[in-house]
Structures are given as structure tokens and as C-alpha cells.
Amino acid sequence: MNKLNKLFIINFILIFCLVSCDKNQKNLRGTSINNSIEQKVDSVLNLMNLEEKIGQMVQYSAGWDLTGPASSKSAKEKVDRMKKGLVGSVLNVVSVKEVREAQKLVMENSRLKIPMIFAYDVIHGLKTIFPVPLAESASWDLDIIKKSAAIAAKESAASGLNWTFAPMVDVSRDARWGRIMEGVGEDPYLNSVIGVARIHGFQGDDLSDVNTIAACAKHFAGYGFAESGRDYNTVNIGEYELHNVILPPFKAAAEAGVATFMNSFNDIDGIPATGHEILQRDILKGDWNWKGFVVSDWGSIGEMKSHGYAKDKKHAAEIALNAGSDMDMESYAYESSLEKLLEEGKVSLEDINDAVKRILSLKFQLGLFDDPYKYCDEEKEKNDIYTKEHLAIARDAAKKSIVLLKNENNILPVSKNIKSIALIGPFADNKDQPLGNWRAKGTYNSAVSLLEGVKAKVGANTKVYYEKGIELTIPTVKPGNNQFLHPLEFNTENKEGIAKAVAVAKKSEIVFLAVGEDAYQTGEGRSQTKIGFAGLQNELIEAVYNVNKNIVLVLSTGRPMDISRVNNILPGILITWHLGSESGNGIADVLFGDYNPSGKLPVSFPRNVGQEPLFYNQKNTGRPYNPTHVTYSGYTDSKKSALYPFGFGLSYTAFSYDNLNVDRVETSKDGEIILSVDVKNTGTINGEEVVQLYIRDLVGSLVRPVKELKGFQKISLQAGETKKASFTIDKEVLQFYTINKKWEVESGDFYLFIGGDSSTKLKKKITIL
Ligand code: BGC
């Protein structure tokens, strides 16, 4: 037996032993398991040669569902490297059969048989599609958000996957940015709590549970602040904006134990995030002491060359590793350069070992060393995906995500016995667009359309007329192919359908006008300069309005749109986003009053695109805006305020806020004040209200925002019922990243605001001594 063979056998026995030893302990928690994982990781690391270590830091895409430039490496080359055990993870291999095949390449051919992790962008469901993340965030319902992530995880795990690239926790304030649909919107606090709910949903309490998968907080950091909303663009923010606005959701994710982070394409103040040592090494792995691993974004290591920040790919690999990027997604920079860079002393073995340890640790936590095919169970794949139970929760999520913006003369809800309804618009009978962008394995044309939802709801005597009116679909998008070539072109010629729409509107008691944006108008690379109604939609709306004023706008969108013009004339406006598989049923639940809408905007709706970026929590200026002095910090041709502010949303009932009280008006920096308020349902039907707490720090060592969300409670109130909502005002609520470069509470006066949206004026003043 030659030396190599001997070594191989010894290694195999060692790994086998490590794995079996783990079996008795795998359900234990706490330090002992962490210590034991650490020990196992160290033992495996000791067996690895340099090439194998670098291999663990490589992630390949299988080649479809590409989100970036197509791979320059052939499938054969990728397979060969997998066989040699030189790939740590792959993305876009989905289904038990394919995952098994890929895993076998490693397990049956490589020296050390270190299983790969399988990743996929499961952003809002795998096959059961939930509302797009921005929509779901409008529910302000942490329970349903966690449930939907848990189902997405269960379906993914049943398809062989064990890692999703979600949640996106980029604070995003520019409606032009296409990826605004993928996150929680403009507020750091809301991004934090919803991000954490999603992480808990994906990861559960135990990553080794076969129904959970690893989550990924992305994109670290600043990606949502791309200049003028242009995707992938430069981010120009100062240190305080970074710490007070952008980082808090990431810190919350790290504290919640998110398994991985993804860095981002953009530069911040001249340094590409992928090569940002302060962000990744000093803050994330240093100050926050986070133990997971950082994956690059697609090709973002190589793209540092295009940024003009790295001379070539090798230089890019050097910068990325030194900055703390542990895994290289599709740049092929680590595999081609790290060995050489180490020889030249430009990177350290210590950093390579650290990256590999972090990656191996997740593999142990997932239980892949116990059983590399653990997630490859055909029975689960057959039974756990797209089930009735999952669809029921998708419907619940859909209805809870809807936001009622306008309801003049109580045009909604509509009686199920109404004589006639006209359903008009390009999205009225559309079974695909509700799936939104990033719909993973959602089947083309599989959503419940609005027409189907309405028909299922009304009685036999109700006539339901349908006319599309106009064509809006984006011609360049084909099923299964998420890529398209710009610029978008919409039909502005063919107006024939408008007359037909007018004819049905004329003979109907009410019109549901289903317009807005196509699924592929938002998402990655879908930034737009216009956020109004594309194509012939305005003409359609006007033509219908001329014959029937009883219109409810049912707005499909993945971003805040400019709806000012229709807002002036239409009596009813419902924001129905891209709501997923059960869209039509969820909307019908609200239209006909089976569910009383409770959604609140997670992002401001502007009066026009010129206001973007628009967000409520802006800092004050030396010449604060004042409605009678429009030149101050505003515009001369538009009001400064949002058309509908952050946190806004109506219900079919109404709520009043009374007896706002604090148990004391002064306290120390470490003290607590309890704020309470009586919230009453003053209407005649049951409903839910999101009670929102905002603060304003009146004088700070840095200029402070005019308002900041610091807490909320979603409460159910029966007709006539009053409940007391209480909030604890403490260090967590009052602190910020100050001029001293640390999080601290400063003494002085604060306003505490309570209300049903961010424009509330109901407040109490407190003093921190
Ligand atoms: C996106 C990431 C995504 C990755 C993998 C990139 O283009 O920015 O969010 O996870 O592709 O698909």
C-alpha cells in the first residue's frame, strides 16, 4: 500500500469516527455541541491539503437561473472539480434527484468526501409562492412572516436544498430601485424585526432539523442605497448613516444567529463591499463576533476589477479574502489565485483556515457530515411541497399583506350578492404575474387569478364580466427565463380592448380595475425612471372612469408607484402587490369583507417620482419644511409629504387613540419609562390595528431624524372594544450611534409618538437625565 492510499484510509476512518461520534449529541444544544463541532471542524481541517481547503471556499452555479453574467466555466470542468472535492457549495441545483447526483460526485470520488451545501434563491417560497417580501412586510405580522419562511424552508429542504440566499435586509428608500420588492422597505427597525422573523422561520430552532435550512442576510452592505436607484451603482453614505440606518438589520440578523451573510456588488464611499475589510472583518466578525461565513455576491469578487479597484482577478481574490469574504460565488478567483497568493505572502493561511472552518462548521450544523444525502428524500419531495396546508397559509399571508389606501363612501367591502361586477385590466385574469419576481420553482401560470378569486366568492345571481382592456405583459420575458433585454417596451398602439372594457363597465354596478406593474418590472436589474402606469393603462382607467365612477383600483406592484392622478378621482384603492400562489383568493377575501384589511405600508407612496428617494425618517434641516414656506427643504411644484406615508393603511372599521400616558416623565440613561395608550375600535366590525411607536430625539450630538419607528404591536379589537397597548422605553429604544462612535443614550428631551401611521402627532415628552 503506498503512502497516499494509507493516508486516505486513515482520513476516511477519522471522518467516519467524527461523524458517528456526533450522532448521540446532535440534538443537544449549547456550548457542548458548539465545542464539539469546533473540535470536529479542527480535526477535518487537519486532514485537508491547501487545494482542498481552497476548494471549500468555492461556489459554483449549475448554470441555469442565472442572475449574473453566464458562467465562463464549462459544466465538465465544474464536475471534474467536484469529483476532486474542490467545490464547497453549488447553487441552482434543485430537486432530490439532481442534488443526489451532484453530491455523489463528491462522495464517491473525492479524497475526503466533504459534502457540499446546496443553495438557491428561495426569496418568497419554493413552489408555494408567498407575497413578495415587500408585500409580506406590509402585514407587520411577524407570525405569518415566520410561518411563510418556515414553509419555504420545508419545501426547499424537501427538494434537496439546505441554504437560501434570503432574507434581504437592505434598507431601501428609492422606489426606482427594482429590488425594493425583495426587502422590507425604508425603515431600519422594521427591517430588523422582519428580517429576524424570516431567519427564525428558515432556520427554526435547530439547523440540523431536516425541515430547516440555513438563511443568508444580504447584501452586506449598503446595496439598497444605490445612487438614484440604479441597480449595482455606487453608494455614497457617511459613517453615521451606515451605522444608524444600514447596519442595524444586519446586526439583528447576526444576533439572531443567521448562518451566513452575503456581501454586495456596490462600493461604499469608494470601497467595494466585497473588499470591505472594515465591514466584514472589523464590524461583522470583530465587533459583532459573528461566527458564520460570508459568501460573495454573484461574481462580485471578479467585479472588483471592473470597479477599477483590483488590477486583475488575482488581485481581486487577495482583496476579498483579506477583507473577510469566505466563499467565492462564480468568480473563480479563489480557486485560480489563492494558492499563488499564499506563496507570495499576500494572503495568510490563518485567513484561509478561518474561512474553511466557518464553512465546515455550517456543514456540521446542518448534519451533512452525518448524512450527505439527508435532504434527499423522495417521499418528502412528493409529500411536503405545494400542499393544501401550505396554500392555506399562503392565502392567509396574501390577505394580511393587502393595504387599503382609500375607501370613500365605504365602497368596500362589496356584497357577495351584488348584481354585477366588471373586472377590467391586464392583471384581472392573469395567473402568472401575481407570482412576482424571484419565484423560485413557482410554476408558470399557477397563481389564483383575481377573476378566479372573485368568481369563487360571489353568489349565483352576480354577473361577473371580464375584459382585459389592454396588453401589458413584457414581451421579452419567457417562462423560466428571468433574463431580458432592456429597454422595456409596452403596447401603446392596440387600443381595441378599451372599448370592450368600457362596454362592461357601463353595465356593471362596480368595477375592479386590476392594473399596476408586471412581475418582471421589479427585481434585480429592474430599476426604472418611471413609476407610474406603463403602456395604455392611464387611457384605460380614464375611459372606464368616464362611464362608471364606482371603481376600486386593485394595484399589483412590487414597488411604491406614483398613483397621484388616479388617487384624485377613484373612490377605492387597494394595494395588492404581487401576492403569490393564492393572490386572487386573498384579494377576494378583502374585497368582499371576509377579511378586514390590516396591512400598513412598509414604504412611502410618493406623489411623483421626483420625490424619490422618499422616506419618513429623514433628518431635520436648518430650514425645516413648512407647508407655508415650500422652498424650505421641499419643492416648489409638489408637496413635500408622501401621498401615503410609511405605516399607513385603512381598515373597514376605525380606531381611536386615547389616554396616552407615561408612568414617569424623567429617567436615567439606564432607566425605563412605560408608555401606554388606549386603542379603541370605534366601528361596528372587528378589526386589527398596528399600533406604532415613534421617537424623536430633540437634540443630539449628531442631527437626528424627525421620527424613528421603535416598536409596534398588531392587535385585534372587536367592534367597540378598547385595549391598552404598552411599550417600554429603555436604552434599546433611545440609543443611537453617536459622535463618540458608539451606541449610547444621550441625555435630553425626547418625543414619544403613538399612532396608526408615521404622520401621527399624538405625543408625550420625556427627559433623559
Ligand atoms: C443577487 C443575489 C443572489 C445571487 C445568486 C445575485 O445576482 O444579487 O441576491 O442571491 O445573485 O443568485
PDB file of C-alpha atoms in Angstrom, residues 50-225:
ATOM      1  CA  LEU A  50      -4.289  23.506   0.685  1.00  0.00           C
ATOM      2  CA  GLU A  51      -6.074  22.764  -2.571  1.00  0.00           C
ATOM      3  CA  GLU A  52      -8.926  21.093  -0.711  1.00  0.00           C
ATOM      4  CA  LYS A  53      -9.193  23.996   1.680  1.00  0.00           C
ATOM      5  CA  ILE A  54      -9.419  26.492  -1.148  1.00  0.00           C
ATOM      6  CA  GLY A  55     -11.970  24.211  -2.807  1.00  0.00           C
ATOM      7  CA  GLN A  56     -14.284  24.590   0.162  1.00  0.00           C
ATOM      8  CA  MET A  57     -14.257  28.328  -0.466  1.00  0.00           C
ATOM      9  CA  VAL A  58     -15.605  27.894  -3.993  1.00  0.00           C
ATOM     10  CA  GLN A  59     -19.244  28.013  -5.000  1.00  0.00           C
ATOM     11  CA  TYR A  60     -20.451  27.157  -8.498  1.00  0.00           C
ATOM     12  CA  SER A  61     -23.759  27.687 -10.182  1.00  0.00           C
ATOM     13  CA  ALA A  62     -25.238  24.766 -12.007  1.00  0.00           C
ATOM     14  CA  GLY A  63     -25.809  27.047 -14.953  1.00  0.00           C
ATOM     15  CA  TRP A  64     -29.493  27.874 -15.079  1.00  0.00           C
ATOM     16  CA  ASP A  65     -31.492  30.569 -13.315  1.00  0.00           C
ATOM     17  CA  LEU A  66     -28.505  32.765 -13.796  1.00  0.00           C
ATOM     18  CA  THR A  67     -28.734  36.055 -12.019  1.00  0.00           C
ATOM     19  CA  GLY A  68     -25.495  37.409 -13.371  1.00  0.00           C
ATOM     20  CA  PRO A  69     -23.254  37.013 -16.368  1.00  0.00           C
ATOM     21  CA  ALA A  70     -23.273  33.419 -17.596  1.00  0.00           C
ATOM     22  CA  SER A  71     -20.591  31.132 -16.271  1.00  0.00           C
ATOM     23  CA  SER A  72     -17.308  31.073 -18.121  1.00  0.00           C
ATOM     24  CA  LYS A  73     -16.573  27.563 -16.891  1.00  0.00           C
ATOM     25  CA  SER A  74     -17.901  24.514 -18.657  1.00  0.00           C
ATOM     26  CA  ALA A  75     -20.093  22.004 -16.875  1.00  0.00           C
ATOM     27  CA  LYS A  76     -17.415  19.387 -17.417  1.00  0.00           C
ATOM     28  CA  GLU A  77     -14.767  21.449 -15.674  1.00  0.00           C
ATOM     29  CA  LYS A  78     -17.133  22.021 -12.763  1.00  0.00           C
ATOM     30  CA  VAL A  79     -17.942  18.333 -12.481  1.00  0.00           C
ATOM     31  CA  ASP A  80     -14.261  17.435 -12.556  1.00  0.00           C
ATOM     32  CA  ARG A  81     -13.537  19.765  -9.685  1.00  0.00           C
ATOM     33  CA  MET A  82     -16.459  18.398  -7.686  1.00  0.00           C
ATOM     34  CA  LYS A  83     -15.093  14.900  -8.154  1.00  0.00           C
ATOM     35  CA  LYS A  84     -11.808  16.053  -6.713  1.00  0.00           C
ATOM     36  CA  GLY A  85     -13.611  17.562  -3.721  1.00  0.00           C
ATOM     37  CA  LEU A  86     -12.677  21.078  -4.770  1.00  0.00           C
ATOM     38  CA  VAL A  87     -16.094  22.698  -4.507  1.00  0.00           C
ATOM     39  CA  GLY A  88     -17.702  23.688  -1.209  1.00  0.00           C
ATOM     40  CA  SER A  89     -21.152  24.547  -2.438  1.00  0.00           C
ATOM     41  CA  VAL A  90     -23.309  24.813  -5.524  1.00  0.00           C
ATOM     42  CA  LEU A  91     -26.292  26.975  -6.251  1.00  0.00           C
ATOM     43  CA  ASN A  92     -29.205  26.392  -8.589  1.00  0.00           C
ATOM     44  CA  VAL A  93     -29.208  22.602  -8.330  1.00  0.00           C
ATOM     45  CA  VAL A  94     -32.757  21.897  -7.203  1.00  0.00           C
ATOM     46  CA  SER A  95     -34.655  18.590  -6.778  1.00  0.00           C
ATOM     47  CA  VAL A  96     -33.719  15.500  -4.859  1.00  0.00           C
ATOM     48  CA  LYS A  97     -32.553  13.706  -7.962  1.00  0.00           C
ATOM     49  CA  GLU A  98     -30.182  16.440  -9.055  1.00  0.00           C
ATOM     50  CA  VAL A  99     -28.855  17.172  -5.596  1.00  0.00           C
ATOM     51  CA  ARG A 100     -28.187  13.489  -5.047  1.00  0.00           C
ATOM     52  CA  GLU A 101     -26.363  13.246  -8.372  1.00  0.00           C
ATOM     53  CA  ALA A 102     -24.217  16.250  -7.594  1.00  0.00           C
ATOM     54  CA  GLN A 103     -23.472  15.149  -4.033  1.00  0.00           C
ATOM     55  CA  LYS A 104     -22.476  11.721  -5.320  1.00  0.00           C
ATOM     56  CA  LEU A 105     -19.781  13.282  -7.465  1.00  0.00           C
ATOM     57  CA  VAL A 106     -18.074  14.397  -4.295  1.00  0.00           C
ATOM     58  CA  MET A 107     -18.953  11.486  -2.046  1.00  0.00           C
ATOM     59  CA  GLU A 108     -17.982   8.779  -4.470  1.00  0.00           C
ATOM     60  CA  ASN A 109     -14.884  10.293  -5.968  1.00  0.00           C
ATOM     61  CA  SER A 110     -13.153  12.775  -3.727  1.00  0.00           C
ATOM     62  CA  ARG A 111     -10.412  12.031  -1.229  1.00  0.00           C
ATOM     63  CA  LEU A 112     -12.014  13.464   1.890  1.00  0.00           C
ATOM     64  CA  LYS A 113     -15.701  13.226   0.956  1.00  0.00           C
ATOM     65  CA  ILE A 114     -16.714  16.556   2.406  1.00  0.00           C
ATOM     66  CA  PRO A 115     -20.357  17.089   1.424  1.00  0.00           C
ATOM     67  CA  MET A 116     -21.411  20.173  -0.498  1.00  0.00           C
ATOM     68  CA  ILE A 117     -24.087  22.645   0.608  1.00  0.00           C
ATOM     69  CA  PHE A 118     -26.871  23.301  -1.907  1.00  0.00           C
ATOM     70  CA  ALA A 119     -28.118  26.844  -2.206  1.00  0.00           C
ATOM     71  CA  TYR A 120     -30.913  28.573  -4.060  1.00  0.00           C
ATOM     72  CA  ASP A 121     -32.630  31.930  -4.057  1.00  0.00           C
ATOM     73  CA  VAL A 122     -35.771  30.974  -2.150  1.00  0.00           C
ATOM     74  CA  ILE A 123     -36.964  34.508  -1.648  1.00  0.00           C
ATOM     75  CA  HIS A 124     -40.702  34.145  -1.071  1.00  0.00           C
ATOM     76  CA  GLY A 125     -41.427  30.455  -1.307  1.00  0.00           C
ATOM     77  CA  LEU A 126     -40.128  27.495  -3.260  1.00  0.00           C
ATOM     78  CA  LYS A 127     -43.195  26.189  -5.082  1.00  0.00           C
ATOM     79  CA  THR A 128     -45.927  27.509  -2.814  1.00  0.00           C
ATOM     80  CA  ILE A 129     -45.341  31.166  -3.547  1.00  0.00           C
ATOM     81  CA  PHE A 130     -45.953  33.747  -0.844  1.00  0.00           C
ATOM     82  CA  PRO A 131     -46.298  37.503  -1.311  1.00  0.00           C
ATOM     83  CA  VAL A 132     -43.081  39.186  -2.461  1.00  0.00           C
ATOM     84  CA  PRO A 133     -41.099  40.271   0.629  1.00  0.00           C
ATOM     85  CA  LEU A 134     -42.084  43.958   0.408  1.00  0.00           C
ATOM     86  CA  ALA A 135     -45.738  42.921   0.246  1.00  0.00           C
ATOM     87  CA  GLU A 136     -45.485  40.495   3.116  1.00  0.00           C
ATOM     88  CA  SER A 137     -43.754  43.174   5.152  1.00  0.00           C
ATOM     89  CA  ALA A 138     -46.921  45.242   4.776  1.00  0.00           C
ATOM     90  CA  SER A 139     -48.640  42.715   7.049  1.00  0.00           C
ATOM     91  CA  TRP A 140     -46.472  43.824  10.003  1.00  0.00           C
ATOM     92  CA  ASP A 141     -47.383  40.339  11.186  1.00  0.00           C
ATOM     93  CA  LEU A 142     -44.271  38.575  12.447  1.00  0.00           C
ATOM     94  CA  ASP A 143     -46.110  35.355  12.981  1.00  0.00           C
ATOM     95  CA  ILE A 144     -47.282  34.895   9.400  1.00  0.00           C
ATOM     96  CA  ILE A 145     -43.910  36.079   8.093  1.00  0.00           C
ATOM     97  CA  LYS A 146     -42.129  33.454  10.169  1.00  0.00           C
ATOM     98  CA  LYS A 147     -44.590  30.788   9.071  1.00  0.00           C
ATOM     99  CA  SER A 148     -44.161  31.554   5.388  1.00  0.00           C
ATOM    100  CA  ALA A 149     -40.363  31.372   5.724  1.00  0.00           C
ATOM    101  CA  ALA A 150     -40.710  28.076   7.596  1.00  0.00           C
ATOM    102  CA  ILE A 151     -42.805  26.647   4.754  1.00  0.00           C
ATOM    103  CA  ALA A 152     -40.347  27.930   2.176  1.00  0.00           C
ATOM    104  CA  ALA A 153     -37.631  26.142   4.176  1.00  0.00           C
ATOM    105  CA  LYS A 154     -39.614  22.931   4.443  1.00  0.00           C
ATOM    106  CA  GLU A 155     -40.286  22.819   0.702  1.00  0.00           C
ATOM    107  CA  SER A 156     -36.662  23.667  -0.062  1.00  0.00           C
ATOM    108  CA  ALA A 157     -35.309  21.036   2.295  1.00  0.00           C
ATOM    109  CA  ALA A 158     -37.660  18.523   0.684  1.00  0.00           C
ATOM    110  CA  SER A 159     -36.118  19.445  -2.679  1.00  0.00           C
ATOM    111  CA  GLY A 160     -32.610  18.648  -1.527  1.00  0.00           C
ATOM    112  CA  LEU A 161     -31.642  22.223  -0.615  1.00  0.00           C
ATOM    113  CA  ASN A 162     -30.098  23.376   2.618  1.00  0.00           C
ATOM    114  CA  TRP A 163     -29.335  27.059   2.141  1.00  0.00           C
ATOM    115  CA  THR A 164     -31.342  30.044   0.884  1.00  0.00           C
ATOM    116  CA  PHE A 165     -29.994  33.448  -0.090  1.00  0.00           C
ATOM    117  CA  ALA A 166     -32.579  35.274   1.996  1.00  0.00           C
ATOM    118  CA  PRO A 167     -33.631  37.420   3.736  1.00  0.00           C
ATOM    119  CA  MET A 168     -32.605  40.639   2.068  1.00  0.00           C
ATOM    120  CA  VAL A 169     -32.415  43.213   4.848  1.00  0.00           C
ATOM    121  CA  ASP A 170     -31.206  46.152   2.800  1.00  0.00           C
ATOM    122  CA  VAL A 171     -32.990  49.300   3.922  1.00  0.00           C
ATOM    123  CA  SER A 172     -34.345  50.641   0.631  1.00  0.00           C
ATOM    124  CA  ARG A 173     -35.830  54.037   0.144  1.00  0.00           C
ATOM    125  CA  ASP A 174     -35.908  54.553  -3.571  1.00  0.00           C
ATOM    126  CA  ALA A 175     -38.945  53.334  -5.479  1.00  0.00           C
ATOM    127  CA  ARG A 176     -36.942  53.391  -8.683  1.00  0.00           C
ATOM    128  CA  TRP A 177     -34.713  50.592  -7.414  1.00  0.00           C
ATOM    129  CA  GLY A 178     -36.140  47.336  -8.775  1.00  0.00           C
ATOM    130  CA  ARG A 179     -35.003  45.297  -5.813  1.00  0.00           C
ATOM    131  CA  ILE A 180     -37.119  47.250  -3.392  1.00  0.00           C
ATOM    132  CA  MET A 181     -39.613  44.376  -3.841  1.00  0.00           C
ATOM    133  CA  GLU A 182     -37.201  41.958  -2.237  1.00  0.00           C
ATOM    134  CA  GLY A 183     -36.893  43.638   1.136  1.00  0.00           C
ATOM    135  CA  VAL A 184     -38.760  45.329   3.942  1.00  0.00           C
ATOM    136  CA  GLY A 185     -38.634  48.906   2.682  1.00  0.00           C
ATOM    137  CA  GLU A 186     -37.441  52.141   4.192  1.00  0.00           C
ATOM    138  CA  ASP A 187     -37.183  51.614   7.927  1.00  0.00           C
ATOM    139  CA  PRO A 188     -34.223  50.084   9.829  1.00  0.00           C
ATOM    140  CA  TYR A 189     -36.311  48.858  12.761  1.00  0.00           C
ATOM    141  CA  LEU A 190     -38.934  47.176  10.585  1.00  0.00           C
ATOM    142  CA  ASN A 191     -36.146  45.620   8.502  1.00  0.00           C
ATOM    143  CA  SER A 192     -34.580  44.295  11.693  1.00  0.00           C
ATOM    144  CA  VAL A 193     -37.613  42.641  13.219  1.00  0.00           C
ATOM    145  CA  ILE A 194     -38.977  41.252   9.968  1.00  0.00           C
ATOM    146  CA  GLY A 195     -35.529  40.054   8.930  1.00  0.00           C
ATOM    147  CA  VAL A 196     -35.205  38.218  12.233  1.00  0.00           C
ATOM    148  CA  ALA A 197     -38.682  36.673  11.856  1.00  0.00           C
ATOM    149  CA  ARG A 198     -37.665  35.370   8.436  1.00  0.00           C
ATOM    150  CA  ILE A 199     -34.385  33.981   9.773  1.00  0.00           C
ATOM    151  CA  HIS A 200     -36.223  32.188  12.568  1.00  0.00           C
ATOM    152  CA  GLY A 201     -38.665  30.840  10.019  1.00  0.00           C
ATOM    153  CA  PHE A 202     -35.971  29.491   7.695  1.00  0.00           C
ATOM    154  CA  GLN A 203     -33.622  28.166  10.362  1.00  0.00           C
ATOM    155  CA  GLY A 204     -36.104  27.148  13.078  1.00  0.00           C
ATOM    156  CA  ASP A 205     -34.515  26.378  16.456  1.00  0.00           C
ATOM    157  CA  ASP A 206     -32.190  23.774  15.112  1.00  0.00           C
ATOM    158  CA  LEU A 207     -30.333  23.777  11.815  1.00  0.00           C
ATOM    159  CA  SER A 208     -29.948  20.013  11.984  1.00  0.00           C
ATOM    160  CA  ASP A 209     -33.726  19.598  11.729  1.00  0.00           C
ATOM    161  CA  VAL A 210     -34.423  18.235   8.258  1.00  0.00           C
ATOM    162  CA  ASN A 211     -37.203  20.772   7.708  1.00  0.00           C
ATOM    163  CA  THR A 212     -34.998  23.809   8.176  1.00  0.00           C
ATOM    164  CA  ILE A 213     -32.340  25.444   6.026  1.00  0.00           C
ATOM    165  CA  ALA A 214     -29.587  27.983   6.546  1.00  0.00           C
ATOM    166  CA  ALA A 215     -30.506  31.620   5.910  1.00  0.00           C
ATOM    167  CA  CYS A 216     -28.358  34.420   4.498  1.00  0.00           C
ATOM    168  CA  ALA A 217     -28.555  38.084   5.458  1.00  0.00           C
ATOM    169  CA  LYS A 218     -27.833  40.123   2.352  1.00  0.00           C
ATOM    170  CA  HIS A 219     -26.423  42.323   0.853  1.00  0.00           C
ATOM    171  CA  PHE A 220     -23.741  43.468   3.231  1.00  0.00           C
ATOM    172  CA  ALA A 221     -23.869  46.395   2.959  1.00  0.00           C
ATOM    173  CA  GLY A 222     -25.497  49.474   1.529  1.00  0.00           C
ATOM    174  CA  TYR A 223     -26.853  47.873  -1.648  1.00  0.00           C
ATOM    175  CA  GLY A 224     -30.295  49.462  -1.167  1.00  0.00           C
ATOM    176  CA  PHE A 225     -28.728  52.925  -1.286  1.00  0.00           C
TER     177      PHE A 225
END
